[in-house]
């Protein structure tokens, strides 16, 4: 769905800021401890736009993970044959925003009960997935599923797997919503996710 618009976006994309959302990445302050988690739940443009609004999040990078192909391209991942999912790597300060609350936002901005689909985006590359690093993250991910299940009638199908490697996506995917707020997909889909994140963001600060 989005693949057909990429060439046009590269040629005509606006560098204007998304109205109503921060233009710049969060300011870096003194960070005693920095952690990272990798999440996938549909289009990575959506997750990136949502998590960039969260205080305590230091950086959000779109990429690919969960498959076996090395150095995958967007075209290869879009084929659904690489095993990779579209994901984001979220670097955050746990003293400002605990992992559990990042998971809380995750389950509010995508549907974790659909297999290999988010809205009109279908394929294994759009699956709901948490890729953990270490047993503590794994335990937190499993606990988040149990907690979130009460909000859904259907079973949550989020895959919880150990992270092997994160592959950054191409440069044109990074900060896509901020750079291309008027893009059709951003207006129809990404902005809705960002609105949900904005409504939730105050609850993310301990």
Short mmCIF file of C-alpha atoms in Angstrom, two decimals, residues 60-129:
data_model
loop_
_atom_site.label_atom_id
_atom_site.label_comp_id
_atom_site.label_asym_id
_atom_site.label_seq_id
_atom_site.Cartn_x
_atom_site.Cartn_y
_atom_site.Cartn_z
CA UNK A 60 13.25 6.35 18.04
CA UNK A 61 14.66 4.63 14.96
CA UNK A 62 12.67 2.74 12.34
CA UNK A 63 14.07 -0.58 11.19
CA UNK A 64 13.64 -4.29 10.64
CA UNK A 65 14.03 -7.27 12.95
CA UNK A 66 12.75 -10.75 13.66
CA UNK A 67 13.87 -12.37 10.41
CA UNK A 68 16.96 -14.07 9.08
CA UNK A 69 18.03 -11.97 6.08
CA UNK A 70 21.02 -9.71 6.67
CA UNK A 71 20.90 -6.05 5.68
CA UNK A 72 17.31 -6.23 4.44
CA UNK A 73 15.86 -3.49 2.26
CA UNK A 74 12.37 -2.05 2.50
CA UNK A 75 11.44 -3.74 -0.75
CA UNK A 76 12.63 -7.12 0.52
CA UNK A 77 10.81 -6.79 3.84
CA UNK A 78 7.66 -5.63 2.05
CA UNK A 79 7.63 -8.89 0.10
CA UNK A 80 6.85 -10.72 3.34
CA UNK A 81 9.53 -13.31 2.54
CA UNK A 82 12.37 -12.19 4.83
CA UNK A 83 10.74 -13.01 8.16
CA UNK A 84 11.46 -9.47 9.32
CA UNK A 85 8.86 -7.14 10.81
CA UNK A 86 8.76 -3.37 10.56
CA UNK A 87 9.88 -2.27 14.02
CA UNK A 88 11.19 0.67 15.98
CA UNK A 89 14.11 0.74 18.39
CA UNK A 90 13.24 3.00 21.31
CA UNK A 91 16.11 4.34 23.39
CA UNK A 92 14.83 5.73 26.67
CA UNK A 93 15.75 6.84 30.17
CA UNK A 94 14.07 4.40 32.59
CA UNK A 95 14.37 6.97 35.37
CA UNK A 96 11.91 9.15 33.44
CA UNK A 97 9.72 6.61 31.68
CA UNK A 98 9.64 2.99 32.88
CA UNK A 99 9.46 0.17 30.36
CA UNK A 100 6.07 -0.95 31.65
CA UNK A 101 4.53 2.34 30.58
CA UNK A 102 6.09 2.16 27.15
CA UNK A 103 4.39 -1.21 26.84
CA UNK A 104 1.17 0.39 28.06
CA UNK A 105 1.28 2.86 25.18
CA UNK A 106 2.14 0.06 22.76
CA UNK A 107 -1.14 -1.70 23.50
CA UNK A 108 -3.13 1.49 23.04
CA UNK A 109 -1.86 2.48 19.61
CA UNK A 110 -2.18 -0.80 17.71
CA UNK A 111 -4.45 -3.85 17.63
CA UNK A 112 -2.51 -6.76 19.16
CA UNK A 113 -5.31 -9.26 18.45
CA UNK A 114 -4.92 -9.42 14.65
CA UNK A 115 -2.44 -11.81 13.07
CA UNK A 116 -0.10 -10.26 10.48
CA UNK A 117 -2.30 -7.22 9.98
CA UNK A 118 -2.89 -3.66 11.13
CA UNK A 119 -5.84 -2.10 9.37
CA UNK A 120 -5.28 -2.25 5.61
CA UNK A 121 -1.61 -3.16 6.05
CA UNK A 122 -1.42 -6.94 5.75
CA UNK A 123 1.53 -9.31 5.85
CA UNK A 124 3.90 -10.82 8.38
CA UNK A 125 6.01 -7.65 8.26
CA UNK A 126 3.16 -5.88 10.09
CA UNK A 127 2.83 -8.40 12.92
CA UNK A 128 2.61 -7.41 16.56
CA UNK A 129 5.94 -8.23 18.18
#
